[in-house]
Each structure stands twice: as structure tokens, then as C-alpha cells.
mmCIF file of C-alpha atoms and ligand atoms in Angstrom:
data_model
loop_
_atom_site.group_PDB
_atom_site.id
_atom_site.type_symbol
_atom_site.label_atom_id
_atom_site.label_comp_id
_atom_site.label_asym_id
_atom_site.label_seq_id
_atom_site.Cartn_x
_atom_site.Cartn_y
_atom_site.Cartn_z
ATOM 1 C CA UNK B 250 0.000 0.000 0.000
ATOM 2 C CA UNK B 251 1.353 3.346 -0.790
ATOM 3 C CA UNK B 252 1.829 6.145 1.917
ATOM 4 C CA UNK B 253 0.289 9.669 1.844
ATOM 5 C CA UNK B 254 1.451 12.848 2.986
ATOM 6 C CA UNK B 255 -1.167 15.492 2.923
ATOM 7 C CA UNK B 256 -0.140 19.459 3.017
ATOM 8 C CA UNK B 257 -2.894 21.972 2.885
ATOM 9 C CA UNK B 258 -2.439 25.461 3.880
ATOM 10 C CA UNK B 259 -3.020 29.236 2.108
ATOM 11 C CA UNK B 260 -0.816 30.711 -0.642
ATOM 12 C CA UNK B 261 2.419 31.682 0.065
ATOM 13 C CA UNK B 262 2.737 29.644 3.356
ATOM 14 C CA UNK B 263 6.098 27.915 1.679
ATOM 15 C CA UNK B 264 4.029 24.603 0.778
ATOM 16 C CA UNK B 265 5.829 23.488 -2.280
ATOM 17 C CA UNK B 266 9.582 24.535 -1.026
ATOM 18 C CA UNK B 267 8.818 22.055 1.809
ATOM 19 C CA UNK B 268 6.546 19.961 -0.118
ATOM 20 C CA UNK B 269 9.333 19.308 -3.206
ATOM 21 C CA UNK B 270 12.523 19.128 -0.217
ATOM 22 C CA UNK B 271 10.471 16.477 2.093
ATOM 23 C CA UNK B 272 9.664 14.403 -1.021
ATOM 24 C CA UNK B 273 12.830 14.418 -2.237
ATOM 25 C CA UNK B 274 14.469 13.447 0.960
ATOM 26 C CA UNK B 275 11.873 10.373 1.685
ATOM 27 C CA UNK B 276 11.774 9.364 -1.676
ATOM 28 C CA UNK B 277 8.486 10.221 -2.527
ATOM 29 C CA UNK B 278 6.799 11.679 -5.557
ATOM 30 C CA UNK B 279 6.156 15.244 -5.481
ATOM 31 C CA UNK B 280 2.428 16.338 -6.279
ATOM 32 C CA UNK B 281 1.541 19.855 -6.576
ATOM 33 C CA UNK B 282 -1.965 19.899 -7.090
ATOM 34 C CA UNK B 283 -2.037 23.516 -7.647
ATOM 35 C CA UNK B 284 -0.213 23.856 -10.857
ATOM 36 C CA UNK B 285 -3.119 21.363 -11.848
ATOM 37 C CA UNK B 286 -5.721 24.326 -11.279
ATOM 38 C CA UNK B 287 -3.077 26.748 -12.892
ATOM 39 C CA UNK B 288 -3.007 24.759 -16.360
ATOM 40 C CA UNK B 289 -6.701 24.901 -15.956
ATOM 41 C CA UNK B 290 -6.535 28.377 -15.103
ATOM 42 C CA UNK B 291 -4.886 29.055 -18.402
ATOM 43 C CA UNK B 292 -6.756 26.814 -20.763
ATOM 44 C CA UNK B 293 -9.479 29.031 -19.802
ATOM 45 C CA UNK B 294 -7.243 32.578 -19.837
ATOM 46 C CA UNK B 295 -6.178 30.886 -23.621
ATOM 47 C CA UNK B 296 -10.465 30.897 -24.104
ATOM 48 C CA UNK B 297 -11.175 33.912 -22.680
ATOM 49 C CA UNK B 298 -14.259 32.659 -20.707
ATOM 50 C CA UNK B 299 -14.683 34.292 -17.325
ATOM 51 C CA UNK B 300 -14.631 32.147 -14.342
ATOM 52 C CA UNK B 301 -18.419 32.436 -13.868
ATOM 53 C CA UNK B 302 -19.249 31.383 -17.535
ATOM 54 C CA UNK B 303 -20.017 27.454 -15.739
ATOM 55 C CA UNK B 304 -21.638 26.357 -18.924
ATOM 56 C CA UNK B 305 -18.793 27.705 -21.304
ATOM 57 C CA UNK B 306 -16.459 25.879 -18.860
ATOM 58 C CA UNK B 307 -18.230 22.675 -18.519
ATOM 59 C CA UNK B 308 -18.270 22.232 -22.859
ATOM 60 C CA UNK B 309 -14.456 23.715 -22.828
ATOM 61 C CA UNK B 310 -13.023 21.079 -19.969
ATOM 62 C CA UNK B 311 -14.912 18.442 -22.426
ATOM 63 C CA UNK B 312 -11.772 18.948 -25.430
ATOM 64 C CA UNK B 313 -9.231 19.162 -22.088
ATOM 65 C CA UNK B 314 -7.019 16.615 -21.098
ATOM 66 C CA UNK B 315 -4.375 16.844 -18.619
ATOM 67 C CA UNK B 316 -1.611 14.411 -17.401
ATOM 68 C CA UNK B 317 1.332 14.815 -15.479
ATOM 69 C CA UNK B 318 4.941 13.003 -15.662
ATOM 70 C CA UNK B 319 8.263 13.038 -13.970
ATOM 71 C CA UNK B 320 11.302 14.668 -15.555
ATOM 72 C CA UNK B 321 13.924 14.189 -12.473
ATOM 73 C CA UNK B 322 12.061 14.451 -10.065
ATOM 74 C CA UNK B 323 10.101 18.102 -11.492
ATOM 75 C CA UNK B 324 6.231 17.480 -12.111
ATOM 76 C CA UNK B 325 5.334 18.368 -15.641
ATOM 77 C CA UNK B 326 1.920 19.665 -16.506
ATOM 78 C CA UNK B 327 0.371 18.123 -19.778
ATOM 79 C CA UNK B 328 -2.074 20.261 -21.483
ATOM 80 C CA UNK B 329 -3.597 18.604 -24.296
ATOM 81 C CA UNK B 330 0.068 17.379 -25.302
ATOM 82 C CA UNK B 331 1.756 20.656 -24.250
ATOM 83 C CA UNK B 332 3.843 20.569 -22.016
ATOM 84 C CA UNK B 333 2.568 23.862 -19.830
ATOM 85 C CA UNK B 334 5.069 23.775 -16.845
ATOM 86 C CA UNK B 335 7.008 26.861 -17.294
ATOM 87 C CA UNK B 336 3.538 28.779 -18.301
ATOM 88 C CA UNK B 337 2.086 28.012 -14.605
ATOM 89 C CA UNK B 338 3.615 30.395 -12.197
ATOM 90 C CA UNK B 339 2.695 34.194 -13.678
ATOM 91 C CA UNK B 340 0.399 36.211 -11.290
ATOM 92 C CA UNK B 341 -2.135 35.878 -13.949
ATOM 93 C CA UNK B 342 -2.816 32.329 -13.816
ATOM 94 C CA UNK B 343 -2.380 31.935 -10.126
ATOM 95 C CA UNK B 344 -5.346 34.600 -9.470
ATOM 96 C CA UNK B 345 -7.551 32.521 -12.525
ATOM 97 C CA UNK B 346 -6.873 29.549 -10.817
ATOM 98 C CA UNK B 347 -7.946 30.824 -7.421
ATOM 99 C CA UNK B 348 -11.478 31.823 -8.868
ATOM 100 C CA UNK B 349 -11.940 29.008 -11.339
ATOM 101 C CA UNK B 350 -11.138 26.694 -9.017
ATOM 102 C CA UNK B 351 -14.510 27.099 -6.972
ATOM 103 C CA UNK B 352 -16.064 25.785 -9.806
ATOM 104 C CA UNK B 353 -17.180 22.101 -9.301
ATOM 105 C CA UNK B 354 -16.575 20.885 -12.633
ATOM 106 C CA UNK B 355 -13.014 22.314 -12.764
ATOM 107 C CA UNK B 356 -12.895 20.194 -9.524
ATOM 108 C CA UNK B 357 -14.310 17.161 -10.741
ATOM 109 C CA UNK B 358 -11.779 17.334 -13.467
ATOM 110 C CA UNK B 359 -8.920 16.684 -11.163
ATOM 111 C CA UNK B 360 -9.811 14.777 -8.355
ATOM 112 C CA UNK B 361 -9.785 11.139 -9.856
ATOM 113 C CA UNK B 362 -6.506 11.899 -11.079
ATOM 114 C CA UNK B 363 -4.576 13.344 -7.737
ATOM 115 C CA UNK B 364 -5.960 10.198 -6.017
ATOM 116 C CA UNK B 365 -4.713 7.593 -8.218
ATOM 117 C CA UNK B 366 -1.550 9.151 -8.267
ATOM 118 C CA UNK B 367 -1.563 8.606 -4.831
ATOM 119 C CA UNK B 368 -3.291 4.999 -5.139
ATOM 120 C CA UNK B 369 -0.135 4.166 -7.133
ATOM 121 C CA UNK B 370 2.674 6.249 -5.511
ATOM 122 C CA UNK B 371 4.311 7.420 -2.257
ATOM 123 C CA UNK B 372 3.279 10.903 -2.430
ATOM 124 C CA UNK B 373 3.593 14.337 -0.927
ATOM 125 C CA UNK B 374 0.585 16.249 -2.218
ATOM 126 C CA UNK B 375 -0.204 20.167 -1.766
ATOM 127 C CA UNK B 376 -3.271 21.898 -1.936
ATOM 128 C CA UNK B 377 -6.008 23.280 -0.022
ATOM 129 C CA UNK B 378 -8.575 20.346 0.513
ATOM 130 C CA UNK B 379 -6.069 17.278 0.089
ATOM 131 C CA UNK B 380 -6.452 16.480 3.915
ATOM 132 C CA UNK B 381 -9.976 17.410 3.619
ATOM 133 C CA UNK B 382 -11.415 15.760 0.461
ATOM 134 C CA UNK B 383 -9.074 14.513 -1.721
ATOM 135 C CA UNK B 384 -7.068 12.005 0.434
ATOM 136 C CA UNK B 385 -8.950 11.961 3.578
ATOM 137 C CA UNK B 386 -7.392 8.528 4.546
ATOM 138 C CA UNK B 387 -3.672 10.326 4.489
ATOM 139 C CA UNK B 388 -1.301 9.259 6.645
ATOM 140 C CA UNK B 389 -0.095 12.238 7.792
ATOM 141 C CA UNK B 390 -1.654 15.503 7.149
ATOM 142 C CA UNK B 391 -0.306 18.722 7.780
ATOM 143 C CA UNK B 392 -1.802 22.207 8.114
ATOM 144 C CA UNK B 393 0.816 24.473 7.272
ATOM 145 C CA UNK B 394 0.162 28.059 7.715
ATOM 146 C CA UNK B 395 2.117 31.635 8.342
ATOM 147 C CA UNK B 396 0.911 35.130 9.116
ATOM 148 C CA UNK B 397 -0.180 37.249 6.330
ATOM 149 C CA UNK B 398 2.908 39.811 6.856
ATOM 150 C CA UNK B 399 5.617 37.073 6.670
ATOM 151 C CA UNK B 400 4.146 35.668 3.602
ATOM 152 C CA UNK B 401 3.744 38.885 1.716
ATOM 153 C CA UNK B 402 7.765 39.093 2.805
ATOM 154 C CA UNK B 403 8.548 36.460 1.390
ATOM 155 C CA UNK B 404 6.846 36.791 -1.910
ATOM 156 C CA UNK B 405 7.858 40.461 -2.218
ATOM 157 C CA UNK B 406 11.543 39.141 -1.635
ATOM 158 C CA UNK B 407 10.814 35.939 -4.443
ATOM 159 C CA UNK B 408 9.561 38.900 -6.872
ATOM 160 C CA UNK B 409 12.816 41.371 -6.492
ATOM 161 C CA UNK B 410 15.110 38.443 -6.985
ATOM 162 C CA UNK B 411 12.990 38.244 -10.384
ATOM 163 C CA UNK B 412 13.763 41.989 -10.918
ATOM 164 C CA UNK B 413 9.793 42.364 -10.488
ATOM 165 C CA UNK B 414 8.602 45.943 -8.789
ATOM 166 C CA UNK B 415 5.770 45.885 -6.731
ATOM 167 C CA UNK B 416 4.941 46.863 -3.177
ATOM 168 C CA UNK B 417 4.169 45.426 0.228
ATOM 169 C CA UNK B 418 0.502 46.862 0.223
ATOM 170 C CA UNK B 419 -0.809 45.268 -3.110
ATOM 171 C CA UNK B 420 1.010 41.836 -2.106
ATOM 172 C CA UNK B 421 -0.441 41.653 1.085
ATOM 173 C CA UNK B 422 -3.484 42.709 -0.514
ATOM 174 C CA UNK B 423 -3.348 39.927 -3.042
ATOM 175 C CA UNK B 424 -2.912 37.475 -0.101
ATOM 176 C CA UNK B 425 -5.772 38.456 1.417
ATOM 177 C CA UNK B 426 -7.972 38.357 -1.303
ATOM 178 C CA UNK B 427 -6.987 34.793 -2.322
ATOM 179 C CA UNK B 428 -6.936 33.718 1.584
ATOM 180 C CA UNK B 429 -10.711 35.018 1.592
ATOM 181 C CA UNK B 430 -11.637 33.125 -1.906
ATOM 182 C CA UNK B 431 -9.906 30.006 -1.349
ATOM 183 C CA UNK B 432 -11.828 29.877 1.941
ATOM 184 C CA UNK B 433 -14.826 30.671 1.325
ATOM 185 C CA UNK B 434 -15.929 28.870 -1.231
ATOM 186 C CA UNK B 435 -18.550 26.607 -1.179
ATOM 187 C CA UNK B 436 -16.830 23.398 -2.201
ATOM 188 C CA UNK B 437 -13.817 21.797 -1.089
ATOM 189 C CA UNK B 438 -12.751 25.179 0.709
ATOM 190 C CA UNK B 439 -9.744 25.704 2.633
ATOM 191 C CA UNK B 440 -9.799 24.406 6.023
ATOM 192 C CA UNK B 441 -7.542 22.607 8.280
ATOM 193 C CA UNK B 442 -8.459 18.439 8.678
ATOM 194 C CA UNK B 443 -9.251 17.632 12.106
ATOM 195 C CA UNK B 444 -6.589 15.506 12.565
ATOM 196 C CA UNK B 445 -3.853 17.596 10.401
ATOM 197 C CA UNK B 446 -1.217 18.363 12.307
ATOM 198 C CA UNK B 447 -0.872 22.859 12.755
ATOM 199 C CA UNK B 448 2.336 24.269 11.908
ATOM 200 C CA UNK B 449 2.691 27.683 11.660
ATOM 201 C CA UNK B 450 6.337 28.603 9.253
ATOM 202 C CA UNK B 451 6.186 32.355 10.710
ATOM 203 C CA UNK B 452 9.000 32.196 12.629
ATOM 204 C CA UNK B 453 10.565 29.090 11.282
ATOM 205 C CA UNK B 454 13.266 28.120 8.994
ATOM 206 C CA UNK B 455 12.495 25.623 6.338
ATOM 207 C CA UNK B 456 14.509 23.189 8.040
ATOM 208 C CA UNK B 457 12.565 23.102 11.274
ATOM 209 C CA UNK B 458 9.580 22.840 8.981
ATOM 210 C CA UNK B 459 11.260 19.365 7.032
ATOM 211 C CA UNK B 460 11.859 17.993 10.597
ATOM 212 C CA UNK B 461 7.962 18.211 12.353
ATOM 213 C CA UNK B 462 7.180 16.739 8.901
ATOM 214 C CA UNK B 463 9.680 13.616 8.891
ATOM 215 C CA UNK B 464 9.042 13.277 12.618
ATOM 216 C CA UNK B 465 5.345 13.139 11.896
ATOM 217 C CA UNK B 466 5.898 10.186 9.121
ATOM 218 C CA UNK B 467 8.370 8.436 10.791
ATOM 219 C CA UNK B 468 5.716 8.336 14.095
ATOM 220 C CA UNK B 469 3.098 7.291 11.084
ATOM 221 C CA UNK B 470 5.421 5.052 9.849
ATOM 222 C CA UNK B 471 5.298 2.797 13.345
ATOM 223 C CA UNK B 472 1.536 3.375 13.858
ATOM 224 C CA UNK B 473 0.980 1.786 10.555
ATOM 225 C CA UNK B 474 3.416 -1.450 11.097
HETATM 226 O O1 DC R 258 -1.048 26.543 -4.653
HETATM 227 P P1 DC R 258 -1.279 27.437 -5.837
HETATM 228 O O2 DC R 258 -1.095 28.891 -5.529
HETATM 229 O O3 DC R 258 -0.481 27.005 -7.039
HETATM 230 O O4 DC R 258 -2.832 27.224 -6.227
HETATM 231 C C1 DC R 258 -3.487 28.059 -7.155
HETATM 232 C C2 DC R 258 -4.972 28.068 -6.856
HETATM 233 O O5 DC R 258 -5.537 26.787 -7.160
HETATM 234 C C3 DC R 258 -5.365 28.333 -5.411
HETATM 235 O O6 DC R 258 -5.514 29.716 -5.152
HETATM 236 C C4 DC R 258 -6.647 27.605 -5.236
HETATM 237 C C5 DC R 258 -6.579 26.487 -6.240
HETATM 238 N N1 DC R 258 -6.319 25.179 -5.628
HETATM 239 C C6 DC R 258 -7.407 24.503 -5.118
HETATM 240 O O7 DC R 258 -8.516 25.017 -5.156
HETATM 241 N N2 DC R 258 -7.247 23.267 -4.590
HETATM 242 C C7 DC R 258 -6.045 22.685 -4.538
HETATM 243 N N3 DC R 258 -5.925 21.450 -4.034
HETATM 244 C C8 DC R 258 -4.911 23.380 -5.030
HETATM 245 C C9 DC R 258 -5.074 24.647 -5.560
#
């Protein structure tokens, strides 16, 4: 039987940094669910439908397929035989993804395929109902979460080392607004399991983060046998 790791948590809380590191150390596959709404996200932007159009989505997702696959290690995102990967990440895509991603046939899209993955694979997943809905048999789930100033830091700090110029105000503002959508919607919203373990990255380094996370699968580990 294969072993889950479930990470949920709100943007910018240093999910997939931890996420990719922890896999890679336990030998585990990486999946980052997220870029799975992102190549959504821009199938849609590549449509121009807006993310309320639920009938214009429902025909488009018909002609979509999407697959992922492993090139060392990386997760590659593939779009109707394009490979999307480096098209995932722009500001654009992430704020499409956050709204078209409340709609349940976007949803219903992706679910069977993030839990075969983990059917047939040692996986780390990230995302914001994997502990919740989409593996709620994981064996470890973790919460992870920071406060809304360090994470608009740390994005603001990601952006100038990209030699992009913005300011504190709108990225904390952008946080917000994608804290309050991702949690509020009516499906799948984000929420911490009941029995996901809370760890807030504030005022920790990413190591100290790896550690609760391999403590918590090695405890797993002896629970299950
Ligand atoms: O983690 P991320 O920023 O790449 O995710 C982009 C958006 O996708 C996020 O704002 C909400 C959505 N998402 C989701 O609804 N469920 C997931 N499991 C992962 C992401």
C-alpha cells in the first residue's frame, strides 16, 4: 500500500519549497496539485471565458485533457500534449486559478486523477482540501500556515530576486484576497483536517519545517506497522 502525505495550507505559506525538499528526501513523488488548477486556469485565460461562464467551462473542460509526468524528479503539466510547466507560475494564472477553481466541474476534473496518483505512488501532495477531500485517509496531514505579513515578505523578496517591482501593500493585498476566496468557497474550501497536524512557518526556517514533517511520518510510519 502506498503512503500519503497530505499538506494543505493558504498561498504563500512555503508549501511546495517544503513539499518538493520532504519528497525528495523520503523518496516520494512530489504532487503539486495547484499547478493542476493553474493549467486549468490558463486553458481558460487561452479561451477567454470568465470564471463564472459554468456552462462555457463545462463544454471547454470536455476537449481538455491533462496528465502529469516526472522529468527528475520536477512534475510536468500536460495540457492537451503541451507541455505547460514553465507557463504556470505568472500572477495571472495563479489569481484565474484561485477563482476558477470554486467551480465544481473544474474540480471534478482533477480529483480522480490526484488520487490515483496517490493509489499508485508514495506521495507528498499540496493543496487546499487534500487532507480534507481529496485524500482523507492520508497518513499524515499537515496544516501548514504563516501570518499574512511574513508571507507577503517572502513573496515580495521571491519577486525582487525576479527583478519584479511591486509593493508590500498590493502583495499583502493579493494574499488576502486569495486567503478570503480560497476559503470561502462553497466546495472543497480551505480548512484545516481535524486531525492535520498545525504548523505555523512564521517564525521558522524551512529546516525546522522538514523535521515536524519527517518526525510526523516516521511516528506514522510505526503506527501503521
Ligand atoms: O497553490 P497554488 O497557488 O499554485 O494554487 C493556485 C490556486 O488553485 C489556489 O488559489 C486555489 C486552487 N487550488 C485549489 O482550489 N485546490 C487545490 N488542491 C490546489 C489549488
Amino acid at each position: 500500500m502506498s503512503f500519503n502525505i497530505a499538506i494543505d495550507g493558504p498561498a504563500g505559506a512555503g508549501k511546495s519549497t517544503i513539499a518538493r525538499a520532504a519528497a525528495r528526501s523520503l523518496g516520494f513523488l512530489y504532487v503539486d496539485t495547484g499547478a493542476m488548477y493553474r493549467a486549468i486556469a490558463l486553458y481558460l485565460l487561452r479561451h477567454h471565458v470568465q470564471p463564472d461562464e459554468s456552462e462555457k467551462i463545462e463544454e471547454l473542460l470536455k476537449d481538455m485533457t491533462i496528465r502529469i509526468n516526472y522529468v527528475n524528479g520536477e512534475q510536468q503539466i500536460i495540457m492537451n500534449n503541451e507541455n505547460v510547466t514553465g507557463l504556470l507560475r505568472a500572477e495571472e494564472v495563479g489569481n484565474m486559478a484561485s477563482r476558477s477553481s470554486a467551480n465544481p466541474k473544474v474540480r471534478e476534473k482533477l480529483l480522480q486523477l490526484q488520487r490515483d496518483l496517490a493509489r499508485d505512488n508514495d506521495v507528498i501532495m499540496d493543496g487546499r482540501d487534500i487532507g480534507t477531500f481529496v485524500l482523507p485517509n492520508a497518513d499524515v496531514k499537515v496544516y501548514l500556515t504563516a501570518s499574512v505579513e511574513e508571507r507577503a515578505k517572502r513573496r515580495y523578496v521571491e519577486l525582487k530576486e525576479k527583478g519584479i517591482e511591486t509593493d508590500m501593500e498590493t502583495i499583502e493585498k493579493d494574499i488576502r484576497d486569495r486567503d478570503y476566496q480560497d476559503m470561502n468557497r462553497t466546495i472543497a474550501p480551505l480548512k484545516q483536517a481535524e486531525d492535520a497536524i498545525l504548523i505555523d512557518s512564521s517564525k521558522m526556517t524551512i529546516k525546522e519545517v522538514m523535521d515536524r514533517i519527517v518526525d510526523a511520518f516516521q511516528e506514522s510510519l510505526k503506527l501503521k506497522g
